[in-house]
XYZ file of C-alpha atoms in Angstrom:
202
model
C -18.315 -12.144 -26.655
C -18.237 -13.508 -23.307
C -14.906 -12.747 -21.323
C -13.735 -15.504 -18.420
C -11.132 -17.430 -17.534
C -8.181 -18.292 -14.792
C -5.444 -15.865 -13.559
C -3.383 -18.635 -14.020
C -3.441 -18.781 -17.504
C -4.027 -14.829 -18.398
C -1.893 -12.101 -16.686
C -4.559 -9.354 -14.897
C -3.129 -6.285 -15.901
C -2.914 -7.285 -19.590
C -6.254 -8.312 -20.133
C -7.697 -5.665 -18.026
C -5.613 -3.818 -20.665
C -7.326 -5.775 -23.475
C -10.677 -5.034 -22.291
C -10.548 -1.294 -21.734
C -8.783 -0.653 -25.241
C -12.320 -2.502 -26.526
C -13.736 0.062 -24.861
C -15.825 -2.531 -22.602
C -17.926 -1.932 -19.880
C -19.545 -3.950 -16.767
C -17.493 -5.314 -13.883
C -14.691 -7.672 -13.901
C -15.346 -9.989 -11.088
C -12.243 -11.788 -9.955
C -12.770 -14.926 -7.565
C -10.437 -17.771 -5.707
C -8.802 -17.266 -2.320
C -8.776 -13.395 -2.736
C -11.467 -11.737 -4.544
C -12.285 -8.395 -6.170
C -14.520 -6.315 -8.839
C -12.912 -3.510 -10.972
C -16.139 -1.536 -12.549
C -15.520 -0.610 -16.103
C -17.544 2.211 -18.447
C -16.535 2.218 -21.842
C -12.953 1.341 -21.023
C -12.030 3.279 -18.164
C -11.517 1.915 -14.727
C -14.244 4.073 -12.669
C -14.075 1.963 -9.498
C -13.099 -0.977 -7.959
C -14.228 -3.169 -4.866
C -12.016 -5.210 -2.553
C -12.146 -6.710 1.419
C -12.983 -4.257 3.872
C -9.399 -4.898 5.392
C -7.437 -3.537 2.008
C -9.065 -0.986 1.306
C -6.477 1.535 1.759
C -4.325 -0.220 -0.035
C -5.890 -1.915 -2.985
C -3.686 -1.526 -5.950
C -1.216 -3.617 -3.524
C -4.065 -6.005 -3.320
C -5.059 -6.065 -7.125
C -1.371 -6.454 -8.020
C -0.891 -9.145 -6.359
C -3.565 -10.978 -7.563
C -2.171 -14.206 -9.788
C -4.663 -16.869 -9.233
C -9.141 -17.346 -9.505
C -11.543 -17.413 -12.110
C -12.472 -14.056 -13.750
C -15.519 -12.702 -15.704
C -16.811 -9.605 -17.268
C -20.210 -9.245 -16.198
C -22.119 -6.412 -18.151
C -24.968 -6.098 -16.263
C -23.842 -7.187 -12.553
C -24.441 -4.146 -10.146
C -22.630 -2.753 -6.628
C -23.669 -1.231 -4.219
C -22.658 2.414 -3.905
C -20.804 1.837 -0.015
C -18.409 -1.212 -1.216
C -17.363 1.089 -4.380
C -13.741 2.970 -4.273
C -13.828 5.539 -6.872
C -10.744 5.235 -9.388
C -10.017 9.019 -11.006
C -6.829 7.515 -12.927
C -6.042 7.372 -16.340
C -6.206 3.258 -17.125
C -2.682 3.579 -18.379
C -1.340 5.495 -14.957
C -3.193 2.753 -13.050
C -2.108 -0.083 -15.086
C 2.041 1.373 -14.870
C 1.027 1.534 -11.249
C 0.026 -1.798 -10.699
C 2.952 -3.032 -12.549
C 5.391 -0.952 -10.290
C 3.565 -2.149 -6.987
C 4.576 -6.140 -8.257
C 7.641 -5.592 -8.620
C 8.768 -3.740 -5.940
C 9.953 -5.751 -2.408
C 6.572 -6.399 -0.239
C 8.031 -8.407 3.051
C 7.314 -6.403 5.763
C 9.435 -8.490 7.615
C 12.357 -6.518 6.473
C 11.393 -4.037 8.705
C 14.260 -3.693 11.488
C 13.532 -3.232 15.278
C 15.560 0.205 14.846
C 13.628 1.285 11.996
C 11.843 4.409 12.544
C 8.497 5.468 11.130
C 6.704 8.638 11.503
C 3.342 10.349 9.774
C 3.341 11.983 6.535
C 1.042 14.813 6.087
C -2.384 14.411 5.327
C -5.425 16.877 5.100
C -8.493 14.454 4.464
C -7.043 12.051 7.220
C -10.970 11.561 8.417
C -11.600 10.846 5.385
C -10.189 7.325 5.447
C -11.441 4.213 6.674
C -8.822 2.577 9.441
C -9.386 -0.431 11.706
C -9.093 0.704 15.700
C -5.649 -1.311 15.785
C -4.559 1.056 13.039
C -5.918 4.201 14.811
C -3.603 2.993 17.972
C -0.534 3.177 15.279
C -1.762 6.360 14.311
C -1.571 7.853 17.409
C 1.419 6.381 18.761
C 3.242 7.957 15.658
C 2.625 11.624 16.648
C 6.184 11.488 17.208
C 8.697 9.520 15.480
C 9.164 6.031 17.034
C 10.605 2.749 16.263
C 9.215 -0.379 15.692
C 10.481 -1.944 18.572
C 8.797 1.725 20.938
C 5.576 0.919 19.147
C 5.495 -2.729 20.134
C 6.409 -1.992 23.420
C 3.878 0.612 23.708
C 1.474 -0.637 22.272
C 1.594 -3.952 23.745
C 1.640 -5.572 20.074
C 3.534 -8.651 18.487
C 5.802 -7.633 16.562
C 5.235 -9.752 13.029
C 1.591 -8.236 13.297
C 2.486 -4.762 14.176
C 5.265 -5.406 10.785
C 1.915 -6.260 8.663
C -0.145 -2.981 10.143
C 2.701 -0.530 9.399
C 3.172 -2.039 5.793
C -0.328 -1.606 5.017
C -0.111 1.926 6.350
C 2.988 2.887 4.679
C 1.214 1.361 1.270
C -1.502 3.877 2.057
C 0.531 6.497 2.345
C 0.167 7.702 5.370
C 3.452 7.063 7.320
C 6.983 6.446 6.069
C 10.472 4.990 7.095
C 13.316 6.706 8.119
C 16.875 4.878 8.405
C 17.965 2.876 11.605
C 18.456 4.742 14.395
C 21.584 3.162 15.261
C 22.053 4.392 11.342
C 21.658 7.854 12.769
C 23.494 7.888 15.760
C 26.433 6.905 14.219
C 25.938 9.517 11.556
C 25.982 12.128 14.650
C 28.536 10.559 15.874
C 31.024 11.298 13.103
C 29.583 14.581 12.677
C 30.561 15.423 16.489
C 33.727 13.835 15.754
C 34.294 16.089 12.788
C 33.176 19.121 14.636
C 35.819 18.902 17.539
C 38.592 18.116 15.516
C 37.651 21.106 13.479
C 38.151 22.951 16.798
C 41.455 21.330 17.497
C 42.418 22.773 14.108
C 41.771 26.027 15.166
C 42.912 26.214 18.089
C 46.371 25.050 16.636
């Protein structure tokens, strides 16, 4: 049986469900304005290959893919260095992929007082970063905002929006609340503490 056909007329995750429950193997190429190759042995999901550019966050990328032509090709080979290694369940990654589309992706939401800092991360070396992202990286050793970082590092700030989503989708940094959030938390905390101290004092 020969397996093709458009995004627009099949859903991705649920025929890359069908596929793996027929216990199917070869690679599911996936073409159009964004492209991809998931690499299938006997219905699990052992790889997958994407744009240099994603790779760190390519479930965000195959989620969001709703439109190209698709085929499983059983004997169509890759080459070792374009491969990500998948060590999911299919079910996990599937649920995954779902999550990712429907959760918010507009970076743009990101507010000038937003603050992002670096989560830990022991095989940091380990992953592939452009040197624009490095500059991020190294900018965040302390917490800063996203208007700090564009300052600092000289960047627009609808690109420097676009970097930080694609690192926070890694996982490597995260948001914190507005710091105008956060002063006036302290603000009312100071507040509480002194008239705590007029209370004693009375």
């Amino acid at each position: 049986m020969i397996f093709t056909g458009y995004l627009d007329d099949f859903d991705l995750i649920d025929f890359i469900r069908f596929i793996t429950m027929m216990k199917k193997s070869g690679v599911l190429v996936i073409t159009g304005r964004r492209s991809a190759k998931i690499l299938l042995s006997s219905g699990q999901i052992t790889g997958v290959a994407v744009p240099f550019e994603v790779r760190n966050h390519y479930k965000t990328y195959i989620a969001g893919l709703k439109d190209g032509y698709f085929s499983l090709e059983e004997g169509h080979a890759l080459n070792d260095n374009e491969i990500i290694d998948v060590r999911q369940d299919v079910s996990e990654f599937l649920l995954e992929l779902a999550r990712l589309r429907s959760e918010p992706s507009d970076p743009k939401l990101y507010e000038p007082g937003m603050l992002f800092e670096l989560k830990p991360v022991s095989d940091l070396g380990r992953l592939t970063f452009s040197v624009e992202e490095w500059r991020i990286i190294a900018a965040l050793s302390e917490s800063k905002t996203l208007m700090e970082l564009s300052e600092r590092l000289k960047m627009d700030i609808a690109r420097l929006q676009w970097m930080l989503y694609s690192l926070e989708q890694c996982g490597l940094i995260k948001r914190k609340r507005p710091q105008r959030e956060r002063m006036g938390q302290n603000a009312v905390t100071e507040a509480l503490k002194r008239l705590i101290g007029i209370l004693k004092g009375s």
